[in-house]
Short mmCIF file of C-alpha atoms in Angstrom, two decimals:
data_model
loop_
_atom_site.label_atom_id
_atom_site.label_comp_id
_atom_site.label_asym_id
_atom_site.label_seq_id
_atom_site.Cartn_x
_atom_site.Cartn_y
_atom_site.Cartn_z
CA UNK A 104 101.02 96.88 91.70
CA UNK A 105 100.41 93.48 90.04
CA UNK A 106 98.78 90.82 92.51
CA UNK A 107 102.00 88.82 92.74
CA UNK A 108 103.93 91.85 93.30
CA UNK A 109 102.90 92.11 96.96
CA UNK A 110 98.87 93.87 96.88
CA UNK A 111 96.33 92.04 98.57
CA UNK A 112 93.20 91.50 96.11
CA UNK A 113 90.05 92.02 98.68
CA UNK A 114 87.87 89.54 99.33
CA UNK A 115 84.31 89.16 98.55
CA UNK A 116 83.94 87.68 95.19
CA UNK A 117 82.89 84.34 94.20
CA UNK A 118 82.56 81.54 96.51
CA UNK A 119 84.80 78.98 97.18
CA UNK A 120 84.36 75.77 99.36
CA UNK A 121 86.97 75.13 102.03
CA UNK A 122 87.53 72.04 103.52
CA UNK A 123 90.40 70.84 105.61
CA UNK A 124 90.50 66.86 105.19
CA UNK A 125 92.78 66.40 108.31
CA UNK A 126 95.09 63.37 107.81
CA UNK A 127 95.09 61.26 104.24
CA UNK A 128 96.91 59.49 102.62
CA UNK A 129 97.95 60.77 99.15
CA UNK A 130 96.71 58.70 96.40
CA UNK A 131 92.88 58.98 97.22
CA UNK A 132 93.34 62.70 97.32
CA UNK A 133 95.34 63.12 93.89
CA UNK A 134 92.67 61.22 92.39
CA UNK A 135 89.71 63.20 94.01
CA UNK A 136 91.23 66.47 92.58
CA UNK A 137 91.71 65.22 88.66
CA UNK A 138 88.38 63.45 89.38
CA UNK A 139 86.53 67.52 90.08
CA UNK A 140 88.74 69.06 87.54
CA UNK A 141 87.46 66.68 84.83
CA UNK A 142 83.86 66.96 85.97
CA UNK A 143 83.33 70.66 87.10
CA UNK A 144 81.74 73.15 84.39
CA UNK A 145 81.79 76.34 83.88
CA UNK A 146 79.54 77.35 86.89
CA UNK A 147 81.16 74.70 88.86
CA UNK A 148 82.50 76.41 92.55
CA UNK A 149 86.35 76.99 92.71
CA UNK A 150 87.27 74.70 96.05
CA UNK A 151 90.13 74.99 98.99
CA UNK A 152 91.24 71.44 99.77
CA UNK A 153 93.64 71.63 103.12
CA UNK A 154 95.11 68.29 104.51
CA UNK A 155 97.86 66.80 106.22
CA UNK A 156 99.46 63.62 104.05
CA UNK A 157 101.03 60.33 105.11
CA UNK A 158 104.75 60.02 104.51
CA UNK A 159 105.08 60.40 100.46
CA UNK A 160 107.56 61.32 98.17
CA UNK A 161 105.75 62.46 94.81
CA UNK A 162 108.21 62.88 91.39
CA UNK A 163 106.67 65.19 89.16
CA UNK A 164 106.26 64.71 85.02
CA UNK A 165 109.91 66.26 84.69
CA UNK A 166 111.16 64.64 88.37
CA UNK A 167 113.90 62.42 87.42
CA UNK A 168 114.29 59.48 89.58
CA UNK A 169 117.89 59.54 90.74
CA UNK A 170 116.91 62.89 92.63
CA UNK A 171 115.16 60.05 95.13
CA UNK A 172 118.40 59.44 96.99
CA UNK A 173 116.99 56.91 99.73
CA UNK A 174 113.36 56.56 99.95
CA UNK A 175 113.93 53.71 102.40
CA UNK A 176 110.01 52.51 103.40
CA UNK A 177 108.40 55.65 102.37
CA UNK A 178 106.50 55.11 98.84
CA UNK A 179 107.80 57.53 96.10
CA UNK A 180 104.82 58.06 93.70
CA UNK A 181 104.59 59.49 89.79
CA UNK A 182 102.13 62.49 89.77
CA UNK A 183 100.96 64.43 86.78
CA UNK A 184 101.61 68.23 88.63
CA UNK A 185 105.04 69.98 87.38
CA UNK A 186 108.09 69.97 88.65
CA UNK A 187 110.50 67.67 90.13
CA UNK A 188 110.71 65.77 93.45
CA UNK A 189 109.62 66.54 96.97
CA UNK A 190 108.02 65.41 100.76
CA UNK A 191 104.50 65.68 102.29
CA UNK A 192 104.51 64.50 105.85
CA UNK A 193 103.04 64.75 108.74
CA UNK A 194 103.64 69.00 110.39
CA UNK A 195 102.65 70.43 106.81
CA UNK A 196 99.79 71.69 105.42
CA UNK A 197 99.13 70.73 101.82
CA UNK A 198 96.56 73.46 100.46
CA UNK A 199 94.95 72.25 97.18
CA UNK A 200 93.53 75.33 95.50
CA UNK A 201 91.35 73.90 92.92
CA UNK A 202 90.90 77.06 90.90
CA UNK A 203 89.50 78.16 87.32
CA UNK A 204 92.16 80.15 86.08
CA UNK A 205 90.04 80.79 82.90
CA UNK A 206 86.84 82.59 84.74
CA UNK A 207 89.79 84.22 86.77
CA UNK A 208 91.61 85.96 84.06
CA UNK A 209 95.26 85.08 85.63
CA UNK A 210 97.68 83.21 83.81
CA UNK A 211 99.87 80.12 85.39
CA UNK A 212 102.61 82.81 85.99
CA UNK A 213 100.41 85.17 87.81
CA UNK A 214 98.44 82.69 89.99
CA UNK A 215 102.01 80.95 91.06
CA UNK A 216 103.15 84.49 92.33
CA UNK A 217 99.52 84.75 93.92
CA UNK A 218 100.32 81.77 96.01
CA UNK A 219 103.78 82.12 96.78
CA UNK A 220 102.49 85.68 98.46
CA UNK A 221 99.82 84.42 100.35
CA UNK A 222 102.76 81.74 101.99
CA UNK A 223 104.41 85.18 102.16
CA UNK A 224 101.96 87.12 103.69
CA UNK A 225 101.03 84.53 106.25
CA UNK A 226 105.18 84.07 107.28
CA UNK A 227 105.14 88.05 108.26
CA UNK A 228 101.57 87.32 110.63
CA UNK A 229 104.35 85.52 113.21
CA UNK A 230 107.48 87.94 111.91
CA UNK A 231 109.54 85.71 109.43
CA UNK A 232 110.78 87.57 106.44
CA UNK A 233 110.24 85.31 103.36
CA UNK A 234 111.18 85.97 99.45
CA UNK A 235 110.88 84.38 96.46
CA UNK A 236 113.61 82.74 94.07
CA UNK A 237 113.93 83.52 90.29
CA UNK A 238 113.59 80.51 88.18
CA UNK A 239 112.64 78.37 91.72
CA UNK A 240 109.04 78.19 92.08
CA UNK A 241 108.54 78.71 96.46
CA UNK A 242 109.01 80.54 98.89
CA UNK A 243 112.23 80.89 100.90
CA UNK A 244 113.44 82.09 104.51
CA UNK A 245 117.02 83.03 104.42
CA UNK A 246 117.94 80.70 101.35
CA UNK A 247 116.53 77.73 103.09
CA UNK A 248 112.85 76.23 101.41
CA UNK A 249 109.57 76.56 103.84
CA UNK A 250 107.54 76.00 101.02
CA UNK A 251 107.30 74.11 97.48
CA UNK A 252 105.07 74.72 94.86
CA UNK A 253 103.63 72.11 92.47
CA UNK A 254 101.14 72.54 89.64
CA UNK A 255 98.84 71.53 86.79
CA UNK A 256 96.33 73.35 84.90
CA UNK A 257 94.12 71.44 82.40
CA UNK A 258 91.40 73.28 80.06
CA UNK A 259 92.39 76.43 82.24
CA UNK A 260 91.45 74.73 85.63
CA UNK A 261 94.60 74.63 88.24
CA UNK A 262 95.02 71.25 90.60
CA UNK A 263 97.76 70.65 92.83
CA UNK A 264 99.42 73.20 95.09
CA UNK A 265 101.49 74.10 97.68
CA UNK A 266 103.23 72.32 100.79
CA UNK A 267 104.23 74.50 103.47
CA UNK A 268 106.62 72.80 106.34
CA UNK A 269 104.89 74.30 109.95
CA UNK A 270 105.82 71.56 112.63
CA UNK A 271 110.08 70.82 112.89
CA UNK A 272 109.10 67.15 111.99
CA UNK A 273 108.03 68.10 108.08
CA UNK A 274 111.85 68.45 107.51
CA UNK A 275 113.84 65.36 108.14
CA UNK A 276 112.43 63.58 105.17
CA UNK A 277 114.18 65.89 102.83
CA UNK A 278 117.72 64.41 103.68
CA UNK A 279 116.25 61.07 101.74
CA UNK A 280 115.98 63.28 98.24
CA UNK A 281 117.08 66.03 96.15
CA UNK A 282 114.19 68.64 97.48
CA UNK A 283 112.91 70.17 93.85
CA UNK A 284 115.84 68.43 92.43
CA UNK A 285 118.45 70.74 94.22
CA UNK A 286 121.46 68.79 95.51
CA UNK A 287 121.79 70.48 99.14
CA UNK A 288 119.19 72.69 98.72
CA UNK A 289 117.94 73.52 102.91
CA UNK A 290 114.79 73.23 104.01
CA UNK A 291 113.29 74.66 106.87
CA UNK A 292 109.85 74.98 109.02
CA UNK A 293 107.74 77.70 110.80
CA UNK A 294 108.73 76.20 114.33
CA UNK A 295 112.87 76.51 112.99
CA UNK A 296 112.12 79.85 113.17
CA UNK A 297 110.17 80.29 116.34
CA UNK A 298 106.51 80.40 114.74
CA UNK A 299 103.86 77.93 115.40
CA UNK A 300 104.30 74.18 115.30
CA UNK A 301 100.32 73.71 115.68
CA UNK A 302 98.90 73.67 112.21
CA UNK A 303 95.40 74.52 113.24
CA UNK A 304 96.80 77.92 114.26
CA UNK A 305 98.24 78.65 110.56
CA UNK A 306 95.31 77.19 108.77
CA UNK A 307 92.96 79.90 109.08
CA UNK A 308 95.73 82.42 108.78
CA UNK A 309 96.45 80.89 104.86
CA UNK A 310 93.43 80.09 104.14
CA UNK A 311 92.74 83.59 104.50
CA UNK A 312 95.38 84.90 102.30
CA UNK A 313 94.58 82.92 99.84
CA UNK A 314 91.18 83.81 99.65
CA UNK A 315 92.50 87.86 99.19
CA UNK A 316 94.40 86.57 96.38
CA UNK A 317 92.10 85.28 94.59
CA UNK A 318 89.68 87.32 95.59
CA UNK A 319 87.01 84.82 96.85
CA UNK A 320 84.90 84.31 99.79
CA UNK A 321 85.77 80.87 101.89
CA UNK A 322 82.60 78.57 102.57
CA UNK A 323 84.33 76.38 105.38
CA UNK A 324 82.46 72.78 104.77
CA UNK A 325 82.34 69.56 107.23
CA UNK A 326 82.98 66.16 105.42
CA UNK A 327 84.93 65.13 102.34
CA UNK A 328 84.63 66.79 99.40
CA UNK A 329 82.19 65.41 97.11
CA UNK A 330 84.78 63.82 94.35
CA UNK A 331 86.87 62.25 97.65
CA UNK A 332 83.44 61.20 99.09
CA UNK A 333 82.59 59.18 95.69
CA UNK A 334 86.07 57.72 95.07
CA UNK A 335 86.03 56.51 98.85
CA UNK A 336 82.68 55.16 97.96
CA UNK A 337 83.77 53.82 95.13
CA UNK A 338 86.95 51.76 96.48
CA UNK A 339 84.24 50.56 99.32
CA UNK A 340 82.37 49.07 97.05
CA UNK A 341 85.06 47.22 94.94
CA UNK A 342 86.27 45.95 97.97
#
């Protein structure tokens, strides 16, 4: 069974650097993750990044603007990952696996499934049933979205990610917009459905799966990553 199908690479392999940022704003983080993609080489360490944004709508390269129905004080901002428009908010964790799909051997198909199982794969830790949608990158809980993909790979290296609504206050932001440029399309969170509104207990849980399906070994680290340390550093200075 193919990766995406539903197995469970082990883990064990390479390395990979996790480190959950807490709260940030978005544009610092964006970019610190082209920043590392543009530097790393071909020994450079796959990392985790797992954070909780400000209040941001992002439009993706195809997002077309009239999907942003009434962004009202929230900035809307153009982003360079796939897809259309959606939310990151406070109650969701924003995972950032920044990934060499090359040295991996998986193409972009393959290592979307990989993530949309390990949002899977946590969901049935608390008992929620979650699917996929053909043609609608995420993952889905009774036809209403609990979590949106978003992607871009450049020389074979993968930024971006996933969102994943966990706390009931993740959702209301979705009335302002088109979610994924789906008139009406429903979105729900983990607490909707009687999981955990606390997003320190799902972190671990994810992290985890993610590291199966990709089939590395998670190096939790304190403190920014180094390409967020240097931009902050950076801004500081300019200042």
């Amino acid at each position: 069974m193919a990766p995406g199908a539903g197995s469970r690479p082990d883990a064990g392999g390479r390395p990979a650097a996790c480190f959950d940022l807490g709260r940030q704003p978005y544009l610092p983080v964006w970019r610190a993750m082209q920043a590392f993609t543009d530097a790393r080489g071909e020994t450079t360490d796959d990392e985790l990044w797992l954070v909780e944004h400000e209040p941001v709508f992002t439009l993706g390269q195809a997002g077309k603007p009239e999907h942003v129905l009434m962004p009202g004080g929230i900035p809307v901002i153009h982003v360079d990952r796939g897809g259309q428009v959606t939310y990151h908010g406070p109650g969701q964790i924003v995972a950032y696996p920044l990934l060499d799909l090359k040295r991996l051997k998986i193409g972009v198909r393959e290592y979307v499934c990989r993530i949309e199982q390990a949002v899977i794969d946590t969901l049935d830790a608390w008992n929620i049933g979650a699917t996929r949608r053909a043609g609608a990158p995420g993952v889905y809980v009774n036809g209403a979205k609990i979590a949106a993909l978003g992607i871009r790979v450049r020389h074979g290296r993968a930024f971006h990610g996933l969102a994943f609504n966990i706390a009931g206050e993740s959702t209301a932001a979705f009335a302002r917009i088109n979610p994924c440029g789906y008139a009406g399309l429903q979105v729900v969170a983990m607490q909707d459905l009687g999981g955990p509104s606390s997003l320190a207990a799902v972190k671990p849980v994810l992290s985890d799966h993610l590291a199966r399906q990709f089939g590395f070994t998670l190096q939790p680290r304190a403190g920014l990553p180094a390409a967020l340390d240097a931009l902050r550093h950076a801004e500081s200075g300019a200042a």
